[in-house]
Short mmCIF file of C-alpha atoms in Angstrom, two decimals:
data_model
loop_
_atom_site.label_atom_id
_atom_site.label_comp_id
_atom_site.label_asym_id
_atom_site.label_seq_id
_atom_site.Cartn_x
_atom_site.Cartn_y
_atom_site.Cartn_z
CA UNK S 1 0.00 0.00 0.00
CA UNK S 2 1.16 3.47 -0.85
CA UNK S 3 1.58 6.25 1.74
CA UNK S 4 -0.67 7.96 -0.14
CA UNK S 5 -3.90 5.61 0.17
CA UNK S 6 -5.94 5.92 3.05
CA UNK S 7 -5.90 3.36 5.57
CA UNK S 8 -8.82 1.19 6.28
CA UNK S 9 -11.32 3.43 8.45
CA UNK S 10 -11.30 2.04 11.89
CA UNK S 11 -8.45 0.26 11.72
CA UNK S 12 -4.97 0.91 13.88
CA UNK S 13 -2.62 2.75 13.00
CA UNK S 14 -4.87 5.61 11.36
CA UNK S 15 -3.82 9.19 11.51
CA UNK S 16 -6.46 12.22 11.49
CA UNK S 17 -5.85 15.08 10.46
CA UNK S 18 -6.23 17.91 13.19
CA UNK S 19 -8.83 19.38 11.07
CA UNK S 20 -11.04 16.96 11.14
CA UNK S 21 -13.90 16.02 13.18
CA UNK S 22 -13.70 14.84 16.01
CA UNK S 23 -17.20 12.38 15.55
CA UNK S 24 -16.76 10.44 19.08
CA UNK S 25 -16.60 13.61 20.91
CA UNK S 26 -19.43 15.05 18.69
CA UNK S 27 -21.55 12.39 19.00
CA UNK S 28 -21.42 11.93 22.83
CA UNK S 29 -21.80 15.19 23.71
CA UNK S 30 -25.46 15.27 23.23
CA UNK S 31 -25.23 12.09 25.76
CA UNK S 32 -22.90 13.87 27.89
CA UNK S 33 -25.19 17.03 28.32
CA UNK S 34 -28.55 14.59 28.89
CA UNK S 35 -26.72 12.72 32.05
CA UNK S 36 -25.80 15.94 33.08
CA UNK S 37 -29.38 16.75 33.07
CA UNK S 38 -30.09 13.53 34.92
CA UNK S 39 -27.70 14.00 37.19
CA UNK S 40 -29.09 17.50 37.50
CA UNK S 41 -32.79 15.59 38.45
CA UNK S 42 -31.21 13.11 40.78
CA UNK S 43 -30.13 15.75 42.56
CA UNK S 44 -33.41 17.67 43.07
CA UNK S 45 -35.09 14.04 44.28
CA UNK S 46 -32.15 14.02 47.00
CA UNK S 47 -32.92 17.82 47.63
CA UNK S 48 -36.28 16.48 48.60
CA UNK S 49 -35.58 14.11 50.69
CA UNK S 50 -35.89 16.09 54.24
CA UNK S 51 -39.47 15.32 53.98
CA UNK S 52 -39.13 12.14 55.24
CA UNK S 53 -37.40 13.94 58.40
CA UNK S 54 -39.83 15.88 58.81
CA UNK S 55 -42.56 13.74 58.80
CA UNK S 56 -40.29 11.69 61.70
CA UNK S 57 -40.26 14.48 63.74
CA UNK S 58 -43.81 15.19 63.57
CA UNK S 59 -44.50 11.57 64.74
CA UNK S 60 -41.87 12.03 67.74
CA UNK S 61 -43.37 14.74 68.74
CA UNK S 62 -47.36 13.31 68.26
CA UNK S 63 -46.02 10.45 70.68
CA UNK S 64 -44.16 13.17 72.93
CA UNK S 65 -47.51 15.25 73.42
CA UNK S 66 -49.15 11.88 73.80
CA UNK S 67 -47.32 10.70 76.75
CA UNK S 68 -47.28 14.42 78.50
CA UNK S 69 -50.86 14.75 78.22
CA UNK S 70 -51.45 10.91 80.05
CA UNK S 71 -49.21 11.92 82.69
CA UNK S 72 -50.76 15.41 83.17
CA UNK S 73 -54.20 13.35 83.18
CA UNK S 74 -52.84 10.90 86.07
CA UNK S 75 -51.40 14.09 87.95
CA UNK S 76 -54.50 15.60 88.36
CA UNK S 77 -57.02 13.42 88.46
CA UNK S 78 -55.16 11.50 91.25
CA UNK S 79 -54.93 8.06 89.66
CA UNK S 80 -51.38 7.72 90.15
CA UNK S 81 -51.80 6.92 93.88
CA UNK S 82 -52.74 3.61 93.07
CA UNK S 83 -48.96 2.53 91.92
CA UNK S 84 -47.38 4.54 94.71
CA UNK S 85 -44.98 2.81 96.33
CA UNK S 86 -46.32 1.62 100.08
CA UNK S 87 -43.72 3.40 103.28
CA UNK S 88 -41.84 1.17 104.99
CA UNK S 89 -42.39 2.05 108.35
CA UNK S 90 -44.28 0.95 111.48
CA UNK S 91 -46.46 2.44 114.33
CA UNK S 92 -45.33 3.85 117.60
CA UNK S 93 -47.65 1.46 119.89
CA UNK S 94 -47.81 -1.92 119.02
CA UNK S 95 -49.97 -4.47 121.03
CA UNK S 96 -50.89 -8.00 120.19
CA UNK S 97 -54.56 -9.18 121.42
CA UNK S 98 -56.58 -12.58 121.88
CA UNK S 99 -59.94 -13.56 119.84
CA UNK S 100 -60.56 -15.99 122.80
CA UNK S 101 -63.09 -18.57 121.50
CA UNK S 102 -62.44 -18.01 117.90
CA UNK S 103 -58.85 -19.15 118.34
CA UNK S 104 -60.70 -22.58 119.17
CA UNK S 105 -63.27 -22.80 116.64
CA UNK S 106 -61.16 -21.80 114.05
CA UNK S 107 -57.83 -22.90 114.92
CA UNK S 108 -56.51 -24.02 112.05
CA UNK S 109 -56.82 -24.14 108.10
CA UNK S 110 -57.68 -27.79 108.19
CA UNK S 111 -61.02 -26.83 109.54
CA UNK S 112 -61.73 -23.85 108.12
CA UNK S 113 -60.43 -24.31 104.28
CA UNK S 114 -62.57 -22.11 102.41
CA UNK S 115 -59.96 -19.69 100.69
CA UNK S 116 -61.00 -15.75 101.47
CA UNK S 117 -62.58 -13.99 98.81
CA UNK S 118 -62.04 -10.12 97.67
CA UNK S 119 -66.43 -9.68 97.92
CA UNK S 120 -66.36 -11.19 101.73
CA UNK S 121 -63.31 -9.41 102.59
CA UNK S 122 -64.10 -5.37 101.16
CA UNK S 123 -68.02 -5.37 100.45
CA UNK S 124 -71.47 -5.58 102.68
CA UNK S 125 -70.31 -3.83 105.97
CA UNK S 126 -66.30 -3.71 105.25
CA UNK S 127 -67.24 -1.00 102.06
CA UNK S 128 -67.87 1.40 104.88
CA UNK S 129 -67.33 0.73 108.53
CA UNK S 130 -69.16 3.20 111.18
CA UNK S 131 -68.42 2.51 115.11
CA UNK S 132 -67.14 4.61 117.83
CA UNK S 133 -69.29 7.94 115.88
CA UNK S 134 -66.35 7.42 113.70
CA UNK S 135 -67.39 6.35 109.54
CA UNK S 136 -64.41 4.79 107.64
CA UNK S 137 -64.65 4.57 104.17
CA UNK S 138 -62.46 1.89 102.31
CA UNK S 139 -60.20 3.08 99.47
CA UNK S 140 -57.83 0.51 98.37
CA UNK S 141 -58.01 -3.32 98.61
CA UNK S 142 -55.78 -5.80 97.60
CA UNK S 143 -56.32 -10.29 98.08
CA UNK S 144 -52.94 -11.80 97.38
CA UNK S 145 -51.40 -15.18 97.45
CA UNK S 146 -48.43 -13.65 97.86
CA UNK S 147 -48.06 -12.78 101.61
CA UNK S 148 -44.64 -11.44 101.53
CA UNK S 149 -45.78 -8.68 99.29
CA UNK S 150 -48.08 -7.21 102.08
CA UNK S 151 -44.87 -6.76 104.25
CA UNK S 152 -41.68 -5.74 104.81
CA UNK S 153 -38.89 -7.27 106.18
CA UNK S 154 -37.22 -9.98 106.41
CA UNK S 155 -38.11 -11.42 110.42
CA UNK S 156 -41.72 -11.11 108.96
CA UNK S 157 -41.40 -12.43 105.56
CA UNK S 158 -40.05 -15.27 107.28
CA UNK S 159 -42.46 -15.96 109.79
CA UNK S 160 -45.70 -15.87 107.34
CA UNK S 161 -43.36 -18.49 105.05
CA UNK S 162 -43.03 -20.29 108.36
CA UNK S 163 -47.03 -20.01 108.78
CA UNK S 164 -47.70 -21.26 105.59
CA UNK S 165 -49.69 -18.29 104.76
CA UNK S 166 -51.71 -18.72 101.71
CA UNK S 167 -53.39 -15.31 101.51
CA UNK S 168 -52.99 -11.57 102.43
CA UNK S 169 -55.92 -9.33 102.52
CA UNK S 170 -55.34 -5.18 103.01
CA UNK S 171 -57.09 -1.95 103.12
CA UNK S 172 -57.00 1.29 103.33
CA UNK S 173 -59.75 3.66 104.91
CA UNK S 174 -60.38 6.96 105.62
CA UNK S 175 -62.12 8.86 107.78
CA UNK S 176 -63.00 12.18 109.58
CA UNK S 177 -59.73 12.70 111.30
CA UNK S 178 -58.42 9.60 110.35
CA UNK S 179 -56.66 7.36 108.33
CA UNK S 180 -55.97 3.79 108.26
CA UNK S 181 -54.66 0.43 107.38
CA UNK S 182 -56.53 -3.18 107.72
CA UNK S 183 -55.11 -6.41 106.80
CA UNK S 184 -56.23 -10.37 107.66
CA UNK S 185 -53.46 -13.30 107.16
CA UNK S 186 -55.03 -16.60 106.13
CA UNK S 187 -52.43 -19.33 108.20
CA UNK S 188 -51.98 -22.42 108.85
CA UNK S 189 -53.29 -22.45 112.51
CA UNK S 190 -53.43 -20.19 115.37
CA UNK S 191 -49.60 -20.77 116.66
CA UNK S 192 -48.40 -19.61 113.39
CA UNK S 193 -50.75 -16.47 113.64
CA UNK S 194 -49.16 -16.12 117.07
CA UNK S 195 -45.65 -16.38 115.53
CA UNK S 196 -46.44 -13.82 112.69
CA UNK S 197 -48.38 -11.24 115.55
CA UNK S 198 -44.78 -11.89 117.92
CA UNK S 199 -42.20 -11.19 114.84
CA UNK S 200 -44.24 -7.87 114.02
CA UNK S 201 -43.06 -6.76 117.45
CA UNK S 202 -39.88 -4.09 117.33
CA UNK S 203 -37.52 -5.87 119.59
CA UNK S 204 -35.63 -3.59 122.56
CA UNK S 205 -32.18 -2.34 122.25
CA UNK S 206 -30.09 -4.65 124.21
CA UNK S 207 -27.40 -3.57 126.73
CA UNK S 208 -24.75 -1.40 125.13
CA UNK S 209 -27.13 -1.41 121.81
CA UNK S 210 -28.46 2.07 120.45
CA UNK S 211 -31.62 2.16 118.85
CA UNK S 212 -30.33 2.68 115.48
CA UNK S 213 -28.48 -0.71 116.02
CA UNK S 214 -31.52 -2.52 116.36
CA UNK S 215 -32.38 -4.83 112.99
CA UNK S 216 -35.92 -3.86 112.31
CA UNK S 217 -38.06 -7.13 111.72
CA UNK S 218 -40.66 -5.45 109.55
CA UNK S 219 -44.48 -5.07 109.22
CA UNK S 220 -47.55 -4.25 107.74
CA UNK S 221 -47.16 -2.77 103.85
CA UNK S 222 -50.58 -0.63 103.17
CA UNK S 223 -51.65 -2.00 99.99
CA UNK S 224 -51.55 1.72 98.22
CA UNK S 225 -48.72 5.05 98.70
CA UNK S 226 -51.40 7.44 98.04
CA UNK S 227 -52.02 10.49 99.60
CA UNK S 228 -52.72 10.14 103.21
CA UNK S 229 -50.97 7.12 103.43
CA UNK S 230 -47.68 8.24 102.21
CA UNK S 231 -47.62 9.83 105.45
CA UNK S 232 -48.42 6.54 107.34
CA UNK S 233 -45.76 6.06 110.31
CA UNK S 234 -44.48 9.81 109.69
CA UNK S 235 -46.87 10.67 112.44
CA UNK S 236 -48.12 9.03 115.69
CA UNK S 237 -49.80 5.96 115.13
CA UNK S 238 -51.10 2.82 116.65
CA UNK S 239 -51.20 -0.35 115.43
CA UNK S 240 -53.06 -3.28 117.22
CA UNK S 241 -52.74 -7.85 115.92
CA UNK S 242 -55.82 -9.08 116.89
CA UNK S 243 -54.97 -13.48 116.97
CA UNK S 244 -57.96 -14.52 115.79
CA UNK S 245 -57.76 -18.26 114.83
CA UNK S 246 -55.87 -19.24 112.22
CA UNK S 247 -55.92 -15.44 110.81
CA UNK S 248 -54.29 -12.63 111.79
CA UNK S 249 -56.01 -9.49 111.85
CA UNK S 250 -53.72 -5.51 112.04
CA UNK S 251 -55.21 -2.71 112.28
CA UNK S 252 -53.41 0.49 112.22
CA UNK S 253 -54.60 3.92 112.41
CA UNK S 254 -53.30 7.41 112.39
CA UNK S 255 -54.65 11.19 112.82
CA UNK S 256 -54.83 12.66 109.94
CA UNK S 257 -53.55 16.18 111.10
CA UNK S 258 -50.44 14.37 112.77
CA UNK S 259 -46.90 14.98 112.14
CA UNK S 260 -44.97 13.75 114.81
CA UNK S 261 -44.25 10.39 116.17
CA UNK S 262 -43.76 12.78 119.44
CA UNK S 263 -47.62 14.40 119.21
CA UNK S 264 -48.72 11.23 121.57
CA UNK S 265 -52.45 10.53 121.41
CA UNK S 266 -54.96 8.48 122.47
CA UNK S 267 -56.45 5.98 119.42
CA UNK S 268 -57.82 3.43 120.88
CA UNK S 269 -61.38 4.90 119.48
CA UNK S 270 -60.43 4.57 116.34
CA UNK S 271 -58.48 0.63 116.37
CA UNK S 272 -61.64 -0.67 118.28
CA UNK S 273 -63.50 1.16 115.46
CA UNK S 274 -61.42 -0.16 112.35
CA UNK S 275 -61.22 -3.55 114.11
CA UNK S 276 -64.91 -3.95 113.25
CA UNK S 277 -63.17 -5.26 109.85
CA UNK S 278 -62.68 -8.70 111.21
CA UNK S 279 -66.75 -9.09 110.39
CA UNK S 280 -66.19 -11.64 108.39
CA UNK S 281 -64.38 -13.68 110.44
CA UNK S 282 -67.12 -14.54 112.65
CA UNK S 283 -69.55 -15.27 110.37
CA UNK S 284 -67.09 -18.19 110.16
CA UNK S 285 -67.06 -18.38 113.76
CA UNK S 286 -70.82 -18.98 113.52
CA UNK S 287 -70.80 -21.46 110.52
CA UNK S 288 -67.91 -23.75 112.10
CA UNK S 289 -69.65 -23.66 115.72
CA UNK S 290 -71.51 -26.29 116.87
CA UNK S 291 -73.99 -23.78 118.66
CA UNK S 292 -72.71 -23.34 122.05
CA UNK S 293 -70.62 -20.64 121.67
CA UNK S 294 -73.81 -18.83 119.86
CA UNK S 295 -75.60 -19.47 123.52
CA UNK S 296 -72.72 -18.34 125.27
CA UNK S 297 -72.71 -15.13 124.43
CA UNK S 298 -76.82 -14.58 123.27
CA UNK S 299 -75.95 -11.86 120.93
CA UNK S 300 -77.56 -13.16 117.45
CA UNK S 301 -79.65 -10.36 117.63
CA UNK S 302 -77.51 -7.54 119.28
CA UNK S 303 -78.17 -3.96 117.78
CA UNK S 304 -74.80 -2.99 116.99
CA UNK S 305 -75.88 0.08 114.26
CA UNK S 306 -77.98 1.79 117.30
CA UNK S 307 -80.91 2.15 115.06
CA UNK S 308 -82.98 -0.67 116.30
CA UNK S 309 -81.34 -2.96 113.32
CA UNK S 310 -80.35 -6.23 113.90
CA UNK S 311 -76.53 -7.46 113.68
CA UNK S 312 -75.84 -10.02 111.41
CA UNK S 313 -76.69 -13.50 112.74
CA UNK S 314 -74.29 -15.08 115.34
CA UNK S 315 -72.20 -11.74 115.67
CA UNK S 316 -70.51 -12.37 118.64
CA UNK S 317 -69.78 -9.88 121.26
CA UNK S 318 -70.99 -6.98 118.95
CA UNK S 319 -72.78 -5.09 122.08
CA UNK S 320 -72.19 -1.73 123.42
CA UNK S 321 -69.15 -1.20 124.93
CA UNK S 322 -68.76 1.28 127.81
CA UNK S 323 -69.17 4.44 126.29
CA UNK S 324 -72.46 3.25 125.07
CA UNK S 325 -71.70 3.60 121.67
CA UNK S 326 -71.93 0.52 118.94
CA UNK S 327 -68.20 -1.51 119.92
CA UNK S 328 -65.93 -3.82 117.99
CA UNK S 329 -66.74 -7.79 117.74
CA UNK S 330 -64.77 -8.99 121.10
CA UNK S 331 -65.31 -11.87 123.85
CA UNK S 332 -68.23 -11.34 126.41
CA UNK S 333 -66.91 -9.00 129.13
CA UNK S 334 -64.30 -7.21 126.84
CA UNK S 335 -65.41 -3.69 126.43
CA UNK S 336 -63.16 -1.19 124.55
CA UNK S 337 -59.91 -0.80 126.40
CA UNK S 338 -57.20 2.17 126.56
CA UNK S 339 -53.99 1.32 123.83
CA UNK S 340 -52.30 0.65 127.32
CA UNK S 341 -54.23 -2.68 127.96
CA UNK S 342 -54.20 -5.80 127.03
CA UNK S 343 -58.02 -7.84 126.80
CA UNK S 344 -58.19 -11.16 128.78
CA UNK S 345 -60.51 -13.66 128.42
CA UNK S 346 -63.81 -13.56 129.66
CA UNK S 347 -63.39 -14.07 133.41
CA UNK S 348 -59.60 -13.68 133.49
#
């Protein structure tokens, strides 16, 4: 081939001249400027893209304004008292007491098996208990197979383990004046309510020992941290375990204006009052008794409302107590007695 005949187009080894066109160049250009007009739209969608943050924080916020207004709701309408934690504390006076003849009817589980139930335990007279001129209204209630979550402590946790305690009732109540905690433990038999009422008790420094020293055993847990009773213990109050059977029945009670565990007071008006919530309990007494205990004490038909309307059948001891007023269930003989006292059986 000559130098002067072209080459083959497309081949190797092809010179151009400078004047000609450059054709790849031309015809990509066109391609060239579209992607950068693609490019140019990719880049818008991206530009639009804060929309989806947007819409995020909108949500966040939704849920934010969500959760604020539930709390605010709780905060004022009071509802948050029912998960407030329970004060671990216990009452200034502490006394342990005798049932008498129900410790012998209903001695033990074996005889008495019927589990406790939350409409026996908080409704018909325990909704609202009046005695003493004094009207407690209940407010929280709790029936738990759980017993050690109705105290503290580990002396007392112990002891209702001990007692094979299979249920744990509690209240709260309020009143004019007042405020207070009720609570029955469903055991084994009556020693073991014994052992639990004994543990309860805050033990005395021993020689050499401050009081701080002393290893508290524990007690009573109100079943609710609402207002009054997160105040429970902060101020004088009394407390009294009434052995009854194979149950054991605290009552504790508190003036509601009280600050103090100094500002001493007199309450037993109020326990023999609140103590009327072991009602239940003897219509037990009367089912499981053979009838003489019923004749003992003749008061199936006592007025105890002092309105000329009959107690419930077989109520025992529910007569007038010395200040003529409508008393607390106790044995024949027992009137109301100062915190000071201790009851003895009838006769004693």
């Amino acid at each position: 081939m000559s130098p002067s005949e072209p080459s083959t187009p497309g081949r190797p080894g092809r010179r151009r001249k400078n004047s000609e066109p450059d054709e790849s160049r031309t015809s990509t250009a066109p391609s060239a400027e579209g992607g950068r007009r693609r490019g140019g739209g990719r880049r818008k969608k991206e530009a639009g893209r804060p929309g989806r943050t947007l819409i995020i924080v909108v949500v966040a916020l939704v849920v934010v304004l969500a959760v604020l207004g539930t709390f605010l709701f709780l905060r004022f309408t009071g509802d948050e008292g029912e998960d407030a934690a329970a004060q671990q504390t216990r009452p200034v006076v502490y006394k342990v007491r005798d049932a008498g003849s129900m410790n012998e009817v209903l001695a033990s589980r074996e005889v008495d098996s019927r589990p406790l139930n939350e409409g026996e335990l908080f409704e018909r007279r325990n909704a609202e208990i009046s005695s003493q001129s004094i009207d407690f209204t209940l407010r929280d209630s709790d029936l738990t197979e759980d017993c050690s979550a109705a105290v503290w402590g580990q002396e007392v946790t112990d002891a209702l383990a001990a007692a094979d305690c299979s249920q744990a009732g509690r209240a709260t109540y309020v009143a004019d004046g007042y405020f207070g905690v009720a609570a029955v433990f469903n055991l084994a038999d009556v020693e073991g309510s014994r052992a639990v009422a004994d543990a309860m008790e805050a033990p005395e420094p021993e020689d050499g020992e401050s009081a701080e020293e002393v290893v508290d055993p524990g007690f009573l847990l109100a079943p609710s941290g609402s207002d009054p009773f997160d105040r429970l213990g902060s101020g004088y109050s009394a407390a009294d375990a009434i052995v009854s059977g194979h149950y054991l029945v605290v009552v504790w009670v508190q003036p509601t204006d009280s600050e103090s565990v100094e500002e001493r007071v007199t309450l037993s008006t109020p326990l023999v009052a609140l103590a009327n919530f072991r009602e239940p309990l003897f219509r037990r007494l009367v089912e499981y008794s053979d009838g003489d205990e019923g004749g003992e004490t003749g008061t199936g038909e006592t007025d105890t409302t002092g309105e000329g309307a009959p107690a419930e059948p077989g109520a025992e001891g529910m007569g007038e107590t010395g200040t003529g007023e409508a008393g607390v269930p106790v044995e024949p003989g027992i009137e109301e007695v100062p915190q000071e006292q201790v009851p003895v059986e009838p006769g004693g």
